[in-house]
XYZ file of N, CA and C in Angstrom:
774
model
N -17.177 20.664 1.207
C -17.254 19.213 1.043
C -16.605 18.540 2.242
N -17.241 17.498 2.727
C -16.731 16.783 3.903
C -16.788 15.281 3.605
N -15.627 14.621 3.691
C -15.522 13.179 3.467
C -14.930 12.540 4.713
N -15.559 11.477 5.186
C -15.028 10.713 6.310
C -14.306 9.475 5.772
N -13.155 9.157 6.376
C -12.324 8.052 5.904
C -12.057 7.094 7.052
N -12.249 5.791 6.793
C -11.969 4.762 7.801
C -11.114 3.668 7.178
N -10.414 2.953 8.035
C -9.658 1.791 7.591
C -9.559 0.822 8.756
N -9.301 -0.444 8.430
C -9.116 -1.477 9.467
C -10.319 -1.524 10.410
N -11.476 -1.742 9.796
C -12.734 -1.812 10.533
C -12.769 -3.065 11.411
N -12.286 -4.168 10.895
C -12.164 -5.427 11.636
C -13.385 -5.720 12.503
N -14.544 -5.756 11.844
C -15.746 -6.206 12.512
C -16.530 -5.171 13.279
N -16.073 -3.920 13.330
C -16.741 -2.898 14.139
C -17.916 -2.287 13.369
N -18.974 -3.079 13.233
C -20.147 -2.616 12.486
C -20.930 -1.563 13.253
N -20.868 -1.592 14.569
C -21.625 -0.628 15.373
C -21.186 0.800 15.062
N -19.865 1.065 15.119
C -19.383 2.417 14.833
C -19.410 2.721 13.345
N -19.291 1.689 12.519
C -19.345 1.903 11.074
C -20.702 2.463 10.664
N -21.751 2.075 11.364
C -23.105 2.525 11.027
C -23.273 4.037 11.185
N -22.438 4.662 11.997
C -22.533 6.123 12.185
C -21.304 6.855 11.657
N -20.391 6.134 11.012
C -19.133 6.742 10.556
C -19.350 7.811 9.495
N -20.462 7.733 8.763
C -20.729 8.724 7.724
C -21.607 9.876 8.166
N -21.978 9.901 9.443
C -22.866 10.966 9.923
C -22.221 12.343 9.724
N -22.927 13.245 9.072
C -22.440 14.598 8.837
C -21.518 14.735 7.643
N -21.265 13.643 6.928
C -20.348 13.680 5.782
C -21.115 13.589 4.474
N -20.492 14.079 3.411
C -21.067 13.944 2.071
C -20.779 12.571 1.475
N -19.730 11.904 1.984
C -19.375 10.575 1.494
C -18.480 9.891 2.531
N -18.490 8.562 2.497
C -17.583 7.763 3.329
C -16.605 7.037 2.421
N -15.344 7.020 2.807
C -14.310 6.250 2.124
C -13.815 5.180 3.092
N -13.764 3.932 2.621
C -13.276 2.824 3.459
C -12.086 2.176 2.773
N -10.985 2.083 3.511
C -9.724 1.562 2.954
C -9.445 0.118 3.358
N -10.499 -0.618 3.655
C -10.370 -2.061 3.755
C -10.112 -2.655 5.119
N -9.878 -3.962 5.090
C -9.789 -4.816 6.275
C -11.085 -4.747 7.081
N -12.153 -5.186 6.440
C -13.435 -5.283 7.121
C -13.474 -6.476 8.067
N -12.812 -7.561 7.687
C -12.906 -8.821 8.416
C -12.100 -8.770 9.714
N -12.655 -9.385 10.753
C -11.916 -9.590 12.006
C -11.602 -11.073 12.131
N -10.358 -11.427 11.854
C -9.915 -12.817 11.986
C -9.321 -13.058 13.365
N -8.505 -12.099 13.819
C -7.842 -12.246 15.116
C -7.526 -10.862 15.651
N -8.006 -10.554 16.843
C -7.787 -9.258 17.474
C -6.553 -9.349 18.366
N -5.508 -8.585 18.015
C -4.258 -8.659 18.771
C -4.393 -8.031 20.159
N -5.404 -7.192 20.349
C -5.604 -6.568 21.662
C -6.533 -7.388 22.547
N -7.564 -7.975 21.963
C -8.529 -8.788 22.704
C -8.589 -10.155 22.045
N -7.904 -11.131 22.631
C -7.735 -12.433 21.998
C -9.008 -13.276 21.980
N -10.089 -12.752 22.559
C -11.353 -13.481 22.554
C -12.215 -13.128 21.347
N -11.783 -12.140 20.535
C -12.604 -11.646 19.444
C -12.051 -12.068 18.090
N -12.934 -12.537 17.213
C -12.526 -12.852 15.853
C -12.836 -14.285 15.468
N -12.634 -14.578 14.178
C -12.932 -15.903 13.652
C -12.064 -16.970 14.312
N -10.773 -16.689 14.479
C -9.854 -17.692 15.030
C -10.237 -18.094 16.457
N -10.410 -17.151 17.393
C -10.805 -17.572 18.747
C -12.205 -18.182 18.805
N -13.103 -17.783 17.906
C -14.424 -18.406 17.869
C -14.303 -19.901 17.572
N -13.308 -20.244 16.763
C -13.114 -21.645 16.395
C -12.236 -22.408 17.383
N -11.191 -21.750 17.892
C -10.166 -22.475 18.645
C -9.949 -21.986 20.069
N -10.663 -20.940 20.478
C -10.548 -20.467 21.845
C -9.532 -19.358 22.012
N -9.729 -18.557 23.074
C -8.872 -17.396 23.325
C -7.444 -17.793 23.673
N -7.247 -18.934 24.351
C -5.894 -19.357 24.740
C -5.044 -19.642 23.503
N -5.603 -20.341 22.545
C -4.864 -20.617 21.306
C -4.643 -19.335 20.507
N -5.617 -18.427 20.544
C -5.442 -17.144 19.865
C -4.296 -16.357 20.495
N -4.227 -16.347 21.829
C -3.144 -15.645 22.518
C -1.784 -16.260 22.179
N -1.738 -17.580 22.083
C -0.484 -18.254 21.729
C -0.054 -17.882 20.314
N -1.005 -17.811 19.394
C -0.682 -17.446 18.012
C -0.179 -16.013 17.934
N -0.828 -15.099 18.654
C -0.398 -13.704 18.669
C 1.026 -13.590 19.198
N 1.329 -14.316 20.267
C 2.675 -14.259 20.847
C 3.726 -14.746 19.852
N 3.440 -15.839 19.155
C 4.390 -16.371 18.179
C 4.598 -15.397 17.023
N 3.515 -14.814 16.530
C 3.644 -13.870 15.424
C 4.381 -12.608 15.852
N 4.076 -12.129 17.060
C 4.742 -10.924 17.560
C 6.241 -11.152 17.707
N 6.616 -12.358 18.112
C 8.040 -12.714 18.251
C 8.669 -13.097 16.922
N 7.879 -12.998 15.835
C 8.338 -13.328 14.484
C 8.756 -14.791 14.360
N 8.122 -15.628 15.125
C 8.360 -17.078 15.058
C 7.289 -17.676 14.135
N 7.395 -17.288 12.864
C 6.324 -17.594 11.927
C 6.202 -19.090 11.641
N 7.323 -19.823 11.627
C 7.249 -21.268 11.399
C 6.470 -21.951 12.519
N 6.718 -21.518 13.762
C 5.989 -22.099 14.892
C 4.514 -21.695 14.845
N 4.251 -20.459 14.429
C 2.857 -20.008 14.308
C 2.118 -20.840 13.271
N 2.778 -21.107 12.133
C 2.130 -21.922 11.100
C 1.935 -23.359 11.584
N 2.891 -23.871 12.358
C 2.752 -25.226 12.896
C 1.558 -25.314 13.842
N 1.386 -24.294 14.685
C 0.221 -24.260 15.574
C -1.065 -24.224 14.758
N -1.095 -23.377 13.735
C -2.270 -23.294 12.884
C -2.580 -24.610 12.192
N -1.540 -25.271 11.678
C -1.764 -26.558 11.001
C -2.346 -27.586 11.950
N -1.845 -27.599 13.194
C -2.346 -28.568 14.170
C -3.814 -28.317 14.480
N -4.152 -27.051 14.722
C -5.526 -26.728 15.076
C -6.479 -26.978 13.906
N -6.071 -26.557 12.720
C -6.931 -26.790 11.560
C -7.028 -28.273 11.241
N -5.944 -29.015 11.491
C -5.979 -30.462 11.271
C -7.004 -31.140 12.166
N -7.056 -30.688 13.412
C -8.048 -31.225 14.340
C -9.460 -30.906 13.865
N -9.652 -29.698 13.334
C -10.967 -29.317 12.826
C -11.327 -30.130 11.594
N -10.328 -30.332 10.712
C -10.577 -31.095 9.493
C -11.029 -32.521 9.806
N -10.513 -33.053 10.902
C -10.895 -34.431 11.260
C -12.361 -34.538 11.677
N -12.968 -33.387 11.989
C -14.400 -33.387 12.297
C -15.243 -33.367 11.029
N -14.564 -33.149 9.880
C -15.262 -33.109 8.598
C -15.714 -31.726 8.185
N -15.383 -30.696 8.988
C -15.839 -29.340 8.677
C -15.103 -28.755 7.476
N -13.776 -28.858 7.469
C -12.988 -28.298 6.374
C -12.694 -26.835 6.581
N -11.423 -26.440 6.360
C -10.983 -25.087 6.669
C -11.674 -24.021 5.833
N -11.625 -24.150 4.508
C -12.118 -23.083 3.636
C -13.608 -22.805 3.816
N -14.470 -23.838 3.851
C -15.900 -23.546 4.052
C -16.198 -22.879 5.391
N -15.460 -23.258 6.440
C -15.683 -22.669 7.762
C -15.303 -21.199 7.765
N -14.128 -20.869 7.179
C -13.690 -19.470 7.120
C -14.642 -18.650 6.267
N -14.996 -19.168 5.106
C -15.870 -18.395 4.223
C -17.226 -18.128 4.867
N -17.768 -19.093 5.563
C -19.061 -18.892 6.218
C -18.959 -17.791 7.275
N -17.851 -17.790 8.030
C -17.656 -16.768 9.058
C -17.461 -15.390 8.431
N -16.690 -15.322 7.347
C -16.471 -14.054 6.650
C -17.784 -13.536 6.078
N -18.576 -14.412 5.511
C -19.863 -13.995 4.949
C -20.768 -13.395 6.011
N -20.769 -13.969 7.198
C -21.597 -13.412 8.274
C -21.140 -12.000 8.622
N -19.824 -11.797 8.675
C -19.310 -10.460 8.965
C -19.619 -9.490 7.828
N -19.421 -9.908 6.590
C -19.670 -9.024 5.456
C -21.140 -8.597 5.386
N -22.048 -9.507 5.644
C -23.467 -9.161 5.597
C -23.772 -8.021 6.561
N -23.187 -8.067 7.741
C -23.436 -7.042 8.752
C -22.712 -5.743 8.419
N -21.477 -5.855 7.947
C -20.655 -4.668 7.706
C -21.116 -3.888 6.480
N -21.378 -4.559 5.383
C -21.829 -3.846 4.182
C -23.199 -3.204 4.407
N -24.023 -3.826 5.230
C -25.326 -3.230 5.545
C -25.166 -1.934 6.336
N -24.022 -1.770 7.019
C -23.782 -0.570 7.828
C -23.245 0.599 7.008
N -22.770 0.348 5.782
C -22.226 1.430 4.961
C -23.322 2.444 4.608
N -23.020 3.745 4.740
C -23.963 4.761 4.272
C -23.856 4.924 2.757
N -24.755 5.732 2.207
C -24.703 6.081 0.781
C -24.337 7.558 0.648
N -23.293 7.891 -0.149
C -22.432 6.973 -0.893
C -21.203 6.545 -0.079
N -20.739 5.335 -0.352
C -19.480 4.830 0.186
C -18.580 4.429 -0.973
N -17.306 4.765 -0.852
C -16.286 4.353 -1.828
C -15.280 3.488 -1.069
N -15.090 2.256 -1.522
C -14.321 1.299 -0.719
C -13.314 0.538 -1.566
N -12.222 0.153 -0.916
C -11.254 -0.750 -1.519
C -10.899 -1.827 -0.518
N -10.191 -2.861 -0.986
C -9.921 -4.037 -0.172
C -8.710 -3.848 0.735
N -8.751 -4.506 1.890
C -7.562 -4.660 2.718
C -6.938 -6.021 2.482
N -5.810 -6.259 3.108
C -5.112 -7.530 2.890
C -5.835 -8.725 3.507
N -6.719 -8.503 4.494
C -7.442 -9.638 5.073
C -8.812 -9.837 4.431
N -9.144 -9.029 3.442
C -10.437 -9.162 2.780
C -10.397 -10.215 1.671
N -11.585 -10.628 1.246
C -11.715 -11.612 0.165
C -12.487 -10.931 -0.971
N -11.781 -10.372 -1.953
C -12.432 -9.559 -2.990
C -13.551 -10.262 -3.742
N -13.428 -11.560 -3.992
C -14.445 -12.232 -4.806
C -15.825 -12.246 -4.140
N -15.863 -12.024 -2.823
C -17.151 -12.025 -2.129
C -17.830 -10.660 -2.134
N -17.065 -9.602 -2.354
C -17.620 -8.254 -2.202
C -18.812 -7.968 -3.121
N -18.816 -8.403 -4.382
C -19.965 -8.084 -5.242
C -21.298 -8.601 -4.697
N -21.258 -9.637 -3.878
C -22.493 -10.189 -3.328
C -23.083 -9.312 -2.226
N -22.255 -8.440 -1.631
C -22.701 -7.690 -0.467
C -22.728 -6.174 -0.680
N -21.978 -5.682 -1.652
C -21.937 -4.240 -1.902
C -23.237 -3.789 -2.564
N -23.993 -2.925 -1.883
C -25.253 -2.435 -2.430
C -25.039 -1.322 -3.433
N -26.143 -0.782 -3.926
C -26.082 0.262 -4.951
C -25.350 1.506 -4.474
N -25.363 1.763 -3.171
C -24.719 2.957 -2.646
C -23.240 2.813 -2.381
N -22.683 1.604 -2.621
C -21.261 1.348 -2.361
C -20.532 1.104 -3.673
N -19.507 1.916 -3.930
C -18.672 1.770 -5.124
C -17.339 1.168 -4.719
N -17.013 0.009 -5.276
C -15.761 -0.687 -4.961
C -14.747 -0.362 -6.046
N -13.565 0.095 -5.635
C -12.532 0.513 -6.580
C -11.191 -0.107 -6.201
N -10.427 -0.521 -7.208
C -9.092 -1.081 -6.989
C -8.276 -0.845 -8.258
N -7.287 0.050 -8.159
C -6.566 0.462 -9.357
C -7.401 1.378 -10.218
N -8.318 2.127 -9.578
C -9.269 2.968 -10.309
C -9.402 4.332 -9.645
N -10.037 5.263 -10.378
C -10.206 6.644 -9.923
C -11.685 7.000 -9.903
N -12.029 7.996 -9.072
C -13.383 8.502 -9.039
C -13.332 9.958 -8.589
N -14.255 10.780 -9.077
C -14.320 12.166 -8.632
C -15.325 12.289 -7.496
N -14.895 12.909 -6.407
C -15.761 13.157 -5.252
C -15.667 14.644 -4.930
N -16.770 15.352 -5.101
C -16.792 16.769 -4.766
C -15.757 17.597 -5.499
N -15.485 17.244 -6.751
C -14.559 18.017 -7.555
C -13.101 17.628 -7.423
N -12.798 16.686 -6.545
C -11.427 16.189 -6.418
C -11.360 14.738 -6.900
N -10.217 14.385 -7.477
C -10.032 13.032 -7.995
C -9.376 12.168 -6.928
N -10.040 11.063 -6.602
C -9.537 10.089 -5.641
C -9.104 8.827 -6.393
N -7.922 8.327 -6.073
C -7.454 7.061 -6.638
C -7.420 6.004 -5.550
N -7.774 4.769 -5.903
C -7.866 3.679 -4.923
C -7.025 2.484 -5.364
N -6.213 1.985 -4.422
C -5.460 0.754 -4.645
C -5.589 -0.103 -3.390
N -6.157 -1.291 -3.547
C -6.421 -2.156 -2.407
C -5.395 -3.260 -2.246
N -5.550 -4.002 -1.135
C -4.715 -5.171 -0.869
C -3.401 -4.827 -0.215
N -2.628 -5.872 0.046
C -1.315 -5.726 0.643
C -0.278 -6.485 -0.154
N 0.978 -6.339 0.234
C 2.084 -7.034 -0.425
C 2.369 -8.362 0.277
N 3.043 -9.243 -0.436
C 3.321 -10.581 0.068
C 4.139 -10.528 1.361
N 3.693 -11.298 2.378
C 4.371 -11.363 3.674
C 4.335 -12.795 4.192
N 5.117 -13.083 5.245
C 5.042 -14.416 5.868
C 3.694 -14.695 6.517
N 2.866 -13.658 6.726
C 1.559 -13.849 7.352
C 0.573 -14.550 6.418
N 0.781 -14.393 5.094
C -0.037 -15.069 4.083
C -1.535 -14.773 4.259
N -1.854 -13.492 4.394
C -3.255 -13.104 4.507
C -3.940 -13.198 3.140
N -5.282 -13.179 3.094
C -5.988 -13.549 1.858
C -5.706 -12.703 0.628
N -5.559 -11.361 0.779
C -5.370 -10.543 -0.414
C -4.010 -9.869 -0.382
N -2.973 -10.693 -0.563
C -1.608 -10.208 -0.743
C -1.218 -10.449 -2.187
N -0.565 -9.458 -2.802
C -0.171 -9.580 -4.203
C 1.313 -9.224 -4.338
N 1.867 -9.495 -5.505
C 3.279 -9.223 -5.748
C 3.541 -7.730 -5.859
N 4.792 -7.337 -5.655
C 5.187 -5.936 -5.812
C 4.875 -5.439 -7.220
N 5.075 -6.307 -8.213
C 4.853 -5.911 -9.602
C 3.376 -5.642 -9.879
N 2.498 -6.507 -9.369
C 1.059 -6.311 -9.568
C 0.583 -5.055 -8.843
N 1.109 -4.836 -7.652
C 0.721 -3.650 -6.894
C 1.183 -2.386 -7.623
N 2.419 -2.399 -8.113
C 2.954 -1.241 -8.831
C 2.131 -0.934 -10.078
N 1.634 -1.975 -10.735
C 0.821 -1.767 -11.938
C -0.494 -1.058 -11.593
N -1.060 -1.392 -10.444
C -2.303 -0.725 -10.031
C -2.040 0.737 -9.661
N -0.918 0.990 -9.004
C -0.546 2.372 -8.681
C -0.387 3.181 -9.967
N 0.277 2.584 -10.952
C 0.488 3.279 -12.225
C -0.834 3.530 -12.943
N -1.766 2.584 -12.844
C -3.061 2.736 -13.508
C -3.857 3.900 -12.933
N -3.687 4.169 -11.653
C -4.398 5.269 -11.004
C -3.892 6.613 -11.524
N -2.576 6.747 -11.678
C -1.998 7.974 -12.216
C -2.070 9.154 -11.260
N -2.169 10.351 -11.808
C -2.184 11.569 -11.002
C -3.573 11.815 -10.419
N -3.622 11.989 -9.100
C -4.886 12.228 -8.411
C -4.676 13.291 -7.338
N -5.769 13.768 -6.794
C -5.687 14.701 -5.663
C -5.501 13.960 -4.343
N -6.198 12.839 -4.207
C -6.148 12.045 -2.977
C -5.886 10.599 -3.368
N -4.764 10.058 -2.884
C -4.374 8.690 -3.200
C -4.715 7.803 -2.000
N -5.685 6.914 -2.193
C -6.219 6.086 -1.109
C -5.755 4.646 -1.268
N -5.050 4.129 -0.279
C -4.535 2.764 -0.319
C -4.770 2.108 1.035
N -4.675 0.779 1.059
C -4.771 0.119 2.362
C -3.444 0.190 3.100
N -2.343 -0.062 2.391
C -1.025 -0.070 3.037
C -0.339 1.286 2.858
N 0.634 1.592 3.729
C 1.320 2.882 3.640
C 2.427 2.874 2.599
N 2.941 4.049 2.259
C 4.180 4.107 1.476
C 5.327 3.551 2.313
N 6.392 3.147 1.650
C 7.518 2.509 2.332
C 8.379 3.559 3.035
N 7.837 4.074 4.133
C 8.511 5.048 4.988
C 8.586 4.416 6.380
N 9.786 4.222 6.948
C 9.919 3.435 8.176
C 8.986 3.848 9.310
N 8.874 5.153 9.571
C 8.046 5.578 10.707
C 6.557 5.375 10.458
N 6.151 5.230 9.193
C 4.758 4.938 8.885
C 4.467 3.437 8.888
N 5.507 2.619 8.802
C 5.343 1.167 8.677
C 5.568 0.409 9.985
N 6.184 1.060 10.971
C 6.505 0.343 12.209
C 5.327 0.368 13.170
N 4.903 -0.814 13.618
C 3.828 -0.935 14.599
C 4.449 -1.044 15.988
N 4.128 -0.095 16.845
C 4.784 -0.003 18.155
C 4.281 -1.059 19.142
N 3.097 -1.632 18.893
C 2.583 -2.678 19.781
C 2.988 -4.063 19.286
N 2.814 -4.317 17.994
C 3.247 -5.595 17.419
C 4.771 -5.715 17.368
N 5.442 -4.560 17.482
C 6.914 -4.483 17.495
C 7.522 -5.075 16.217
N 6.994 -4.625 15.100
C 7.546 -5.067 13.823
C 7.190 -4.056 12.745
N 7.967 -4.113 11.659
C 7.665 -3.315 10.478
C 6.654 -4.076 9.623
N 5.545 -3.420 9.287
C 4.642 -3.942 8.272
C 5.185 -3.535 6.898
N 4.741 -4.217 5.869
C 5.244 -3.909 4.534
C 4.556 -2.683 3.954
N 5.354 -1.695 3.614
C 4.867 -0.551 2.869
C 5.276 -0.695 1.412
N 4.731 0.152 0.566
C 4.957 0.034 -0.871
C 5.955 1.057 -1.381
N 7.025 0.562 -2.019
C 7.992 1.445 -2.669
C 7.366 2.119 -3.889
N 6.478 1.398 -4.596
C 5.804 1.978 -5.765
C 4.897 3.130 -5.345
N 4.233 2.978 -4.219
C 3.395 4.051 -3.697
C 4.244 5.255 -3.310
N 5.365 5.019 -2.660
C 6.260 6.114 -2.287
C 6.757 6.853 -3.527
N 7.108 6.104 -4.564
C 7.569 6.730 -5.817
C 6.457 7.573 -6.438
N 5.214 7.058 -6.419
C 4.092 7.802 -6.993
C 3.838 9.095 -6.229
N 3.975 9.038 -4.912
C 3.782 10.247 -4.105
C 4.818 11.303 -4.481
N 6.055 10.875 -4.647
C 7.137 11.819 -4.942
C 7.038 12.381 -6.348
N 6.481 11.601 -7.278
C 6.467 12.050 -8.674
C 5.152 12.713 -9.081
N 4.022 12.252 -8.549
C 2.730 12.821 -8.946
C 2.211 13.851 -7.948
N 2.749 13.863 -6.725
C 2.485 14.904 -5.729
C 0.988 15.114 -5.438
N 0.283 14.057 -5.010
C -1.115 14.254 -4.609
C -1.196 15.130 -3.356
N -2.348 15.737 -3.137
C -2.523 16.533 -1.913
C -2.409 15.649 -0.679
N -3.040 14.462 -0.757
C -3.062 13.549 0.376
C -2.741 12.130 -0.072
N -2.053 11.408 0.777
C -1.948 9.957 0.695
C -2.572 9.420 1.980
N -3.693 8.696 1.829
C -4.430 8.178 2.979
C -4.342 6.653 2.985
N -4.154 6.066 4.154
C -3.947 4.616 4.257
C -4.219 4.173 5.690
N -4.166 2.868 5.909
C -4.315 2.292 7.245
C -3.290 1.204 7.452
N -3.757 -0.014 7.748
C -2.960 -1.230 7.835
C -2.104 -1.324 9.098
N -1.330 -0.297 9.397
C -0.484 -0.306 10.599
C -1.331 0.252 11.743
N -1.666 -0.592 12.682
C -2.651 -0.207 13.702
C -2.116 0.809 14.701
N -0.890 0.661 15.126
C -0.288 1.584 16.097
C 1.039 2.091 15.558
N 1.013 2.983 14.560
C 2.243 3.400 13.879
C 3.116 4.298 14.751
N 4.398 4.282 14.462
C 5.327 5.180 15.143
C 4.954 6.628 14.849
N 4.551 6.901 13.616
C 4.070 8.238 13.232
C 2.773 8.081 12.458
N 1.785 8.894 12.795
C 0.494 8.818 12.109
C 0.454 9.696 10.860
N 1.331 10.681 10.792
C 1.365 11.509 9.589
C 2.789 11.974 9.329
N 3.130 12.021 8.061
C 4.443 12.483 7.608
C 4.211 13.291 6.339
N 4.882 14.412 6.214
C 4.754 15.202 4.987
C 5.921 14.868 4.063
N 5.584 14.493 2.833
C 6.585 14.206 1.805
C 6.394 15.216 0.681
N 7.213 16.260 0.679
C 7.068 17.309 -0.315
C 5.712 17.976 -0.195
N 4.923 17.919 -1.264
C 3.612 18.561 -1.274
C 2.512 17.669 -0.703
N 2.847 16.440 -0.314
C 1.832 15.456 0.061
C 1.797 15.210 1.563
N 0.592 15.300 2.118
C 0.361 14.944 3.514
C 0.003 13.456 3.555
N 0.875 12.657 4.156
C 0.650 11.210 4.270
C 0.049 10.921 5.636
N -1.156 10.336 5.659
C -1.901 10.198 6.908
C -2.388 8.763 7.089
N -2.023 8.156 8.218
C -2.648 6.907 8.647
C -3.996 7.280 9.260
N -5.088 6.860 8.626
C -6.414 7.304 9.059
C -6.921 6.557 10.284
N -6.121 5.617 10.781
C -6.438 5.031 12.078
C -7.014 3.640 12.043
N -6.904 2.968 13.175
C -7.424 1.622 13.387
C -8.871 1.765 13.842
N -9.800 1.784 12.886
C -11.190 2.111 13.187
C -11.818 1.125 14.163
N -11.378 -0.125 14.121
C -11.905 -1.108 15.069
C -11.732 -0.639 16.503
N -10.586 -0.018 16.795
C -10.282 0.418 18.159
C -10.814 1.807 18.469
N -10.767 2.715 17.487
C -11.110 4.112 17.770
C -12.583 4.425 17.525
N -13.171 3.787 16.508
C -14.550 4.085 16.145
C -14.747 5.484 15.605
N -13.644 6.165 15.268
C -13.710 7.563 14.832
C -13.116 7.711 13.440
N -13.867 8.254 12.478
C -13.313 8.429 11.135
C -12.373 9.618 11.057
N -11.473 9.568 10.082
C -10.646 10.727 9.738
C -11.496 11.657 8.875
N -11.389 12.947 9.107
C -12.231 13.917 8.399
C -11.393 14.699 7.398
N -11.854 14.724 6.158
C -11.213 15.469 5.082
C -12.218 16.516 4.597
N -11.834 17.789 4.660
C -12.737 18.870 4.262
C -12.073 19.798 3.247
N -12.865 20.313 2.321
C -12.376 21.357 1.422
C -13.541 22.193 0.922
């Protein structure tokens, strides 16, 4: 059995279209949408609306953890757009819909997917075809092994679209229970798995996920979210914890075989 796993697609539909080649199934751990590319400030919804210079300024403020100034910049730019009568929410949703139409069409059959923190779950049913199974706080058997899926991220100052409370996230982890492969968007709360060496900050990992790994001992814990982690894999007891990579940048899926 061969399963390919991707995460943090962020608009890379070209490589997504071939990500399942040679595999029995594709697993996607979310963040399909490209809102702002920290490496190329000309790419994404934000620079399409406000230009690469403003995108670069926002990235610099966020990287320096000057979140109040970043929000002030965003309010000013969106305020200017609102005065044109466009409105923030309809503009973002229209841009996200264009990306989703292209990205979901690129998924092979079968695909098993969960949400990332920048995704908008309520839109997924409109784009997920018959060959795509969306799971969140749920389990599925693939090739004789049980995979559990928990999507989204935890609350942060970034205020991305699908952030939830620690309690809600922990409840989804508990609902999944014991599995062979635990698939999440965010990593367990392990410092070397949560630190992004380019953004120069710790992303939020889940303490509930870390507890589940230690107590239920899945074969694998697979996740993304941290684009340039200090460590891409860490072994915790019987569990191999693997950041499956920033697919937008690499275009290469992680391969799981048994």
